[in-house]
Each structure stands twice: as C-alpha cells, then as structure tokens.
Short mmCIF file of C-alpha atoms and ligand atoms in Angstrom, two decimals:
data_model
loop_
_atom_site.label_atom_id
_atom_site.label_comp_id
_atom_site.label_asym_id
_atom_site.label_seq_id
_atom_site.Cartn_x
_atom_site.Cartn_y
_atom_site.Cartn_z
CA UNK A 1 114.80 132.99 75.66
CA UNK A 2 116.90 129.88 76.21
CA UNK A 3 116.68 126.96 74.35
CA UNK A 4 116.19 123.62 75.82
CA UNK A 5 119.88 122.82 75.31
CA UNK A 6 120.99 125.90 77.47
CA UNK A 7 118.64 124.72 80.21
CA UNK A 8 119.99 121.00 79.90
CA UNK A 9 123.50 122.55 80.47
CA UNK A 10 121.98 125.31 83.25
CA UNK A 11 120.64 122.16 85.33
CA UNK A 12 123.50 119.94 85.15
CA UNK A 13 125.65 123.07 86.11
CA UNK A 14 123.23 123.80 88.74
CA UNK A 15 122.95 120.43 90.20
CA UNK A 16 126.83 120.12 90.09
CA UNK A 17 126.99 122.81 92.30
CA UNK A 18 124.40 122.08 94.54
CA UNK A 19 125.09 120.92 98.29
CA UNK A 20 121.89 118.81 98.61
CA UNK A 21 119.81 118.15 96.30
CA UNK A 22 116.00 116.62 96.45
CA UNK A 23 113.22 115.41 93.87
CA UNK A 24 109.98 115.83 93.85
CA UNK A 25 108.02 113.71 91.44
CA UNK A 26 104.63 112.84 90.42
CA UNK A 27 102.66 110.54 87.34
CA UNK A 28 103.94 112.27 84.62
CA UNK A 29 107.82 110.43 85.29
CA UNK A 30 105.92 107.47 84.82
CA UNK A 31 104.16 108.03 81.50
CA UNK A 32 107.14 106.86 79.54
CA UNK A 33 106.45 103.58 81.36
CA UNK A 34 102.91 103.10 80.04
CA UNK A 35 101.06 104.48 82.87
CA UNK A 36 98.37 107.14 82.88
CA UNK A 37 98.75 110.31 84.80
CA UNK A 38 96.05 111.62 87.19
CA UNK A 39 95.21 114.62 84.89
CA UNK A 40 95.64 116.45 81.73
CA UNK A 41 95.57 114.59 78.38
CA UNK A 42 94.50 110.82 78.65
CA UNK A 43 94.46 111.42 82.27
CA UNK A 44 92.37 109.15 84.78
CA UNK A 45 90.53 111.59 85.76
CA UNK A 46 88.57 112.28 82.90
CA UNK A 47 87.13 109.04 82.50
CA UNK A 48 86.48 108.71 86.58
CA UNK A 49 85.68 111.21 89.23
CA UNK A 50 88.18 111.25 91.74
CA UNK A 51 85.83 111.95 94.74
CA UNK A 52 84.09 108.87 93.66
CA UNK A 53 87.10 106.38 93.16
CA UNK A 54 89.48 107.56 94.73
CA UNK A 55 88.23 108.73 98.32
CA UNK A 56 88.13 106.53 101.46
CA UNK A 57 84.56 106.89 101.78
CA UNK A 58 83.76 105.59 98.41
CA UNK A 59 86.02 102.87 99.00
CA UNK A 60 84.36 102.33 102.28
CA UNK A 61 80.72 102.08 100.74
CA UNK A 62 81.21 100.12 98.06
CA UNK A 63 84.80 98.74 98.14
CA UNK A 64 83.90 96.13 94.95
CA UNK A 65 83.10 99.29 92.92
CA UNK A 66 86.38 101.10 93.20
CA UNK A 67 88.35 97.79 93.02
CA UNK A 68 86.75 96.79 90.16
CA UNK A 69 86.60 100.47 88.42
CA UNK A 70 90.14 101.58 89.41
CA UNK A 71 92.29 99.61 91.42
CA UNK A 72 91.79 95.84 88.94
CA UNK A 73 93.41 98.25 85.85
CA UNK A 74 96.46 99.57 88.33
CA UNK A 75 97.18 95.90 89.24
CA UNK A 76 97.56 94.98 85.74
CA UNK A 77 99.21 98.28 84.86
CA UNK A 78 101.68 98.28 87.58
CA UNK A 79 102.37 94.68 87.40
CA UNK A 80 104.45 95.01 84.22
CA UNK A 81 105.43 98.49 84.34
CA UNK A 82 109.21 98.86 83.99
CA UNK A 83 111.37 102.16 85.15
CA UNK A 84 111.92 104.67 82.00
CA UNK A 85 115.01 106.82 81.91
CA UNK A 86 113.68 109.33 83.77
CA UNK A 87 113.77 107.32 87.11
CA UNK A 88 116.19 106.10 85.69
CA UNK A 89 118.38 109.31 85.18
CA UNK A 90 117.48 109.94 89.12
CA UNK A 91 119.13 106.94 90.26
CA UNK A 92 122.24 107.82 88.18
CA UNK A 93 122.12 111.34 90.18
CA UNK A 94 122.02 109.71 93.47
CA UNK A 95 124.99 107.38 92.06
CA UNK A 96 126.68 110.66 91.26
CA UNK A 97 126.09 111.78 94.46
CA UNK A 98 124.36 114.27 93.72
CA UNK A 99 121.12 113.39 94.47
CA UNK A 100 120.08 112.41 97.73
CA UNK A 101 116.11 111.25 98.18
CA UNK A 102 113.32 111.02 95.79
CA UNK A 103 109.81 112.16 97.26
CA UNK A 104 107.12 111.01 95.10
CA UNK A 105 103.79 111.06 95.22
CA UNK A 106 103.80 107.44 93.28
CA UNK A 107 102.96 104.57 94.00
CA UNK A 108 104.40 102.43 91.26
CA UNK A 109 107.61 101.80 92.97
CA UNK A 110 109.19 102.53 89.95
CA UNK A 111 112.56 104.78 91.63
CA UNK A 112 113.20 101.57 93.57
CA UNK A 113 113.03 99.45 90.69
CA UNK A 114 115.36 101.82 89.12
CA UNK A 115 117.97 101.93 91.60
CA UNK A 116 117.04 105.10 94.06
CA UNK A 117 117.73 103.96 97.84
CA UNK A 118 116.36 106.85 99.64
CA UNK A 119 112.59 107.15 98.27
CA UNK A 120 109.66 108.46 100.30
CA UNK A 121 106.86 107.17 99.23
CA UNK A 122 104.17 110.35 99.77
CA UNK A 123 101.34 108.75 99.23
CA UNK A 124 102.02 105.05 100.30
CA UNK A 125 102.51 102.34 97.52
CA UNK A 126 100.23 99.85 95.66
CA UNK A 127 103.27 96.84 96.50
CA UNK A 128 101.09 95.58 99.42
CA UNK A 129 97.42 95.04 100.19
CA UNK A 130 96.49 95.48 104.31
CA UNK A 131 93.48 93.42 105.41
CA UNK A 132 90.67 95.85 106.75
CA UNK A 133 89.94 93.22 109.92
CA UNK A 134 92.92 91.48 110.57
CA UNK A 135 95.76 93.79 109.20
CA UNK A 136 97.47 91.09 107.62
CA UNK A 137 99.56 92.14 104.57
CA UNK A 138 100.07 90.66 101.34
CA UNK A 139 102.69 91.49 98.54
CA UNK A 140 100.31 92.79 95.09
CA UNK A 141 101.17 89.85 92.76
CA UNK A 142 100.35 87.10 95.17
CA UNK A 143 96.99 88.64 95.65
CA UNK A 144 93.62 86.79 94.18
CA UNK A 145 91.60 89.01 91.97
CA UNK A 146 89.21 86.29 90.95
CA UNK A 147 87.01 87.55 93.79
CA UNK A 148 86.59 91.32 93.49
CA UNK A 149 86.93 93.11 95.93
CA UNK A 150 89.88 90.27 97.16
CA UNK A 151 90.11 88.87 100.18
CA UNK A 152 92.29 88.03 103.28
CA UNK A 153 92.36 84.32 104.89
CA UNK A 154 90.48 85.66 107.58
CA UNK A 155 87.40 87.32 105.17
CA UNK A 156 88.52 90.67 105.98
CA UNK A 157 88.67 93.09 102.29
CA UNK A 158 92.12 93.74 101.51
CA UNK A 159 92.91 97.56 100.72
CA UNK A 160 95.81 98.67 99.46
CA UNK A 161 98.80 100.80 101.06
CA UNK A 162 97.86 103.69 99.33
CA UNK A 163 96.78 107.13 100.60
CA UNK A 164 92.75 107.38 99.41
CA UNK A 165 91.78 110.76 99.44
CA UNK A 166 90.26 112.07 102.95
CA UNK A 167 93.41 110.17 104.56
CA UNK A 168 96.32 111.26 105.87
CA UNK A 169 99.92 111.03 104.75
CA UNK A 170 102.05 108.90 106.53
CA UNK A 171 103.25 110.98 109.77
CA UNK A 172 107.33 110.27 109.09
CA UNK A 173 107.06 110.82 105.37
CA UNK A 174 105.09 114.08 105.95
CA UNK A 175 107.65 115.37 108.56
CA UNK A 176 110.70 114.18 106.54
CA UNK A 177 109.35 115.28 102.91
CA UNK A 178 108.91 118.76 104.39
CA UNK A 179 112.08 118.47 106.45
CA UNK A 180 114.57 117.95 103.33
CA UNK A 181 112.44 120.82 101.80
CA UNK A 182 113.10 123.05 104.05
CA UNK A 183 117.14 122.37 104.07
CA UNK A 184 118.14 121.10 100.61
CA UNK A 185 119.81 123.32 98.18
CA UNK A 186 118.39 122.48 94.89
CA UNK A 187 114.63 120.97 94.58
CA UNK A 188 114.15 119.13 90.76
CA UNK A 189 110.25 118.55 90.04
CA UNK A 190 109.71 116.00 87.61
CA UNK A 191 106.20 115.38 86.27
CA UNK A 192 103.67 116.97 88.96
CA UNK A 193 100.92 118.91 87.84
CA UNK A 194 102.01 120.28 91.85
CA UNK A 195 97.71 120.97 92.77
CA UNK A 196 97.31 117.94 95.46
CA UNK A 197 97.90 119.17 99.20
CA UNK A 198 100.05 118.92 101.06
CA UNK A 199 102.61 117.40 98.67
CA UNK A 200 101.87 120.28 96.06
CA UNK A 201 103.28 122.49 98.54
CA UNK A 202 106.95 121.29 98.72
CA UNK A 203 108.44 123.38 96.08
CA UNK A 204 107.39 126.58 97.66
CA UNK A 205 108.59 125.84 100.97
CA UNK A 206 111.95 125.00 99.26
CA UNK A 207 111.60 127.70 97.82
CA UNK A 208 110.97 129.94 100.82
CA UNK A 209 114.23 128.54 102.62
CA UNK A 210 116.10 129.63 99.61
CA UNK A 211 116.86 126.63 97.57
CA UNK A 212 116.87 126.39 93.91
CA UNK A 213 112.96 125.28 92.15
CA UNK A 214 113.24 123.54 88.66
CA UNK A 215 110.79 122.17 87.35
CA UNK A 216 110.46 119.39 84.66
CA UNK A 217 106.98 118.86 83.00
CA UNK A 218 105.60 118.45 79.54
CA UNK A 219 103.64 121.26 79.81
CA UNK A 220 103.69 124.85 81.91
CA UNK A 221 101.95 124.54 85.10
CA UNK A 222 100.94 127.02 88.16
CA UNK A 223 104.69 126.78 89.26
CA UNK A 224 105.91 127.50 86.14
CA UNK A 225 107.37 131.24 85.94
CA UNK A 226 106.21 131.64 89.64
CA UNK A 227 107.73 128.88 92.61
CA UNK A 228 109.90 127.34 89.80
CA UNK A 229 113.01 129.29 89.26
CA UNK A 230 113.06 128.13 85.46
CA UNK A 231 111.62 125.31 84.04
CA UNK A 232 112.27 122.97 81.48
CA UNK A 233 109.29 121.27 78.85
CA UNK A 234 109.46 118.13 77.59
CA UNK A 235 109.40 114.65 78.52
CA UNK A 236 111.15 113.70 81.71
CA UNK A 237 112.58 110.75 80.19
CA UNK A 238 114.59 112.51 77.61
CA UNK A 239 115.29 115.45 79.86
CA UNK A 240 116.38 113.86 83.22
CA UNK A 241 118.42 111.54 81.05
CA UNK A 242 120.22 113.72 79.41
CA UNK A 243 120.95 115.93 82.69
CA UNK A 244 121.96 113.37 84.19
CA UNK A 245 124.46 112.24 81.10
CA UNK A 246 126.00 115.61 81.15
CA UNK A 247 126.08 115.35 85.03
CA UNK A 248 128.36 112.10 85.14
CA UNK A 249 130.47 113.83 82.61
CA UNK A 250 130.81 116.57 84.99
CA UNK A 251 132.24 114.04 87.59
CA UNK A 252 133.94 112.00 85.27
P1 OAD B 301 99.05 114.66 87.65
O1 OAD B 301 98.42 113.68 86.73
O2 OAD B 301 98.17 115.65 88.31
O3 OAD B 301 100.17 115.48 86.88
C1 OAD B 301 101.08 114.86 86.01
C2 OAD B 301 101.93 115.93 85.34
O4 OAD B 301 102.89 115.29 84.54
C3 OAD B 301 101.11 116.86 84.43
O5 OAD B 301 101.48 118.20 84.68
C4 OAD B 301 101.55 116.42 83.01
O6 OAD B 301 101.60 117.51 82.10
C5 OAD B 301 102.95 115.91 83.26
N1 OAD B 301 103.42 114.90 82.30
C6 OAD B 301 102.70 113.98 81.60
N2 OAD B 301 103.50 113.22 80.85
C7 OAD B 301 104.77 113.64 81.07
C8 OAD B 301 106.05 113.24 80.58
N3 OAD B 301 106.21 112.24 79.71
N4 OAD B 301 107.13 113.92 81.03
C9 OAD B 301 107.00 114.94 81.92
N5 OAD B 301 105.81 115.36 82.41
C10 OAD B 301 104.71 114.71 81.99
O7 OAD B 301 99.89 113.79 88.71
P2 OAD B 301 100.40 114.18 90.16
O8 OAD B 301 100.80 115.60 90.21
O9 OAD B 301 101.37 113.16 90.55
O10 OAD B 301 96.83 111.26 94.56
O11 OAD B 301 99.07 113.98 90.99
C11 OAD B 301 99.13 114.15 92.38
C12 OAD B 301 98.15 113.24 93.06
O12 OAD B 301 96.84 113.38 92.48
C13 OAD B 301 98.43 111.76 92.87
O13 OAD B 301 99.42 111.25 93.73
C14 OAD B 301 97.09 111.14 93.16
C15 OAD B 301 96.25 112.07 92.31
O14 OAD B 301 94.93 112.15 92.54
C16 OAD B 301 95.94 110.48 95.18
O15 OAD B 301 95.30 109.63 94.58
C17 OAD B 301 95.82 110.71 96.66
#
C-alpha cells in the first residue's frame, strides 16, 4: 500500500499533468478554520435534526426558531472565520494554473477570502440576507440580530442566501458545476462526506466522462475505493498544502 508521502507526490504529479482540473469541496476544508462540519464527529447534525433546522418549511413555520437555533451560531462562527491552508493551497493551484474553479457546497466564503476567483457557490452563501417581502438584500455583518428572527426596513424577515433543504440549487451553478464535471480532466474532493444530492453526485459523473477522482477526507467515505480513483486521509489543510507546495515546485 502507499504511504501518504507517495500519494502527496502521485497528486502533485497527477495534477501537473492534468489539462483541467476542478474541486469539489465540502465542511470538512473548513474545520481547520474553527467551523463544524454537517456530520461525523462534533458534527451539527448530532445536536440538531436537519429536517427540522435546516429545511425551508421549518424555516417557513417558525423562522425565529431556526434563526435562533442555527443560523445566530453561523453568524458568529462565520463572522471571524479565517481561510486555513487548505483553501488556501487551492488558491495557490489556481495561481499555478493548474486549477481552474472551486465548486463548493460552502457557504463560508472562505475560497474567496483565500484568493480563488472562479468559485461556485453550490449551495448559495451566508454573505447576504434577502428580505422575504421586499427582496431587499443586506451584507451579514451589517445585519441586526438584537431582534431574532432580524428584520428588513420594510418588516419583511430577512433569510439568508443559502440553499434550505427542499430548495433548489441555483439554475447556472447547477448547469455549470455539472458542466466542468463532465469535461475536466482531474476532479480533487476535499472534505465532502459526498451523500447530499445533487452535489454528491459530481465525482461520479467526472468520473463517467473519464477524468481522474481523488479524494481528500479525514476519514474513508462511500467514494472511497469506489468513484475515487485513490484517496488520500488526513486533514485537508496539511494535505492540499503540501500538494500544492510540491506543485509550485513542479512549475518553478
Ligand atoms: P459533511 O459534514 O457531510 O462532511 C464533511 C466531511 O469532511 C466528512 O467526511 C469528514 O470526515 C470530513 N472532514 C472533517 N474534518 C476534516 C478535515 N480537517 N480535513 C479533511 N476532511 C475533514 O459536509 P458536506 O459533505 O459538505 O447542505 O455536507 C453537504 C451538505 O450537507 C452541506 O452543504 C449542507 C449539509 O446539510 C445544506 O444544508 C443544504
């Protein structure tokens, strides 16, 4: 079996010789930043249900509930969470020029903080807060929490730019996410437990069009030794980083 420095080498290699390359990423790339992932250890989910904080309906029926259980703690969170080397380590790929767009299924804003220019955001981004009536839309930090659930001028609740569950994924990031996957070369997965449709299905239709899987996680998951051609385990910050380290050397 190959040790982790082989597969450090194998992926810069790999990514060297790749013609276009994409990433797919999800919470675990921002752990190293001090922000919980969705599931597995000291995951969200296991202190809340999803279904009941994070669908539309429950945010329609009791929006004060799912601000106040969920979205109040990712306003503090995300308000002083700072890019880790993983995102990083993707911006120095796209720098490269290796690396062309990051897909995540974030919404942290974390690769744009880090220096990535081409990110689609999957699932929207917690950045802005949409009035329900009006539609008016308000950057995060100017936004008044000392009336939960917060308000627009107009008295409207403000939501944020997220995808809830039961919604749909932005129509251009849906069509373009599954666009590059279908014609990129090389597909790096960073930190997705890969189970949430449709984004979960990316690396197999990458896959399917012939183009390179690897996978980055801390632990195995269902792509593991299946969609992903190999995978490496670890954190992403330490990985990507030094991938993308060996990468610039490459070019250097
Ligand atoms: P998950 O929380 O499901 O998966 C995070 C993955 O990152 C897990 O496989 C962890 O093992 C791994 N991980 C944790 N720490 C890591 C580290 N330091 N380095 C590398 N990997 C690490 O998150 P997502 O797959 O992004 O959607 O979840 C997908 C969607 O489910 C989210 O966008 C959100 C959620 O419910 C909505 O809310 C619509």
């Amino acid at each position: 079996m190959a040790n982790q420095n082989d597969l450090i080498r194998r992926l810069a290699d790999d990514l060297l010789a790749s013609e276009s390359c994409v990433a797919l990423t999800g919470a675990g790339i921002s752990v190293e930043s001090g922000i919980p992932p969705f599931r597995g250890k000291g995951g969200l989910w296991e202190r809340f249900d999803p279904m009941e904080v994070a669908h539309i309906d429950s945010f329609l029926r009791d929006p004060a509930r799912v601000w106040d259980l969920l979205l109040r703690e990712m306003h503090s969170l995300l308000s002083t969470a700072r890019p880790n080397a993983a995102h990083l380590g993707l911006a120095r790929l796209e720098k490269a020029g290796i690396l062309s767009t990051v897909i995540t299924q974030n919404v942290d804003g974390l690769h744009q903080a880090a220096g990535s220019t081409d990110v689609i955001e999957f699932h929207g981004n917690f950045a802005w807060q949409r009035c329900m009536e009006c539609e008016k839309t308000y950057s995060t930090p100017e936004v008044d929490l000392s009336t939960i659930p917060p308000l627009c001028a107009c008295g409207g609740i403000l939501r944020p730019e997220c995808v809830f569950f039961g919604e749909a994924i932005p129509e251009h990031e849906l069509a373009r996410s599954f666009q590059l996957a279908a014609r990129c070369g090389l597909m790096l997965v960073v930190g997705t437990s890969a189970v949430v449709q449709p984004s979960a299905s990316l690396p197999q239709v990458a896959r399917q069009h012939g183009a390179l899987v690897v996978e980055i996680n801390r632990e195995p998951t269902h792509l593991t030794g299946s969609v992903a051609h190999y995978s490496l385990l670890g954190r992403a910050g330490d990985l990507v980083g030094a991938v993308a380290s060996l990468v610039e050397q490459g070019r250097g």
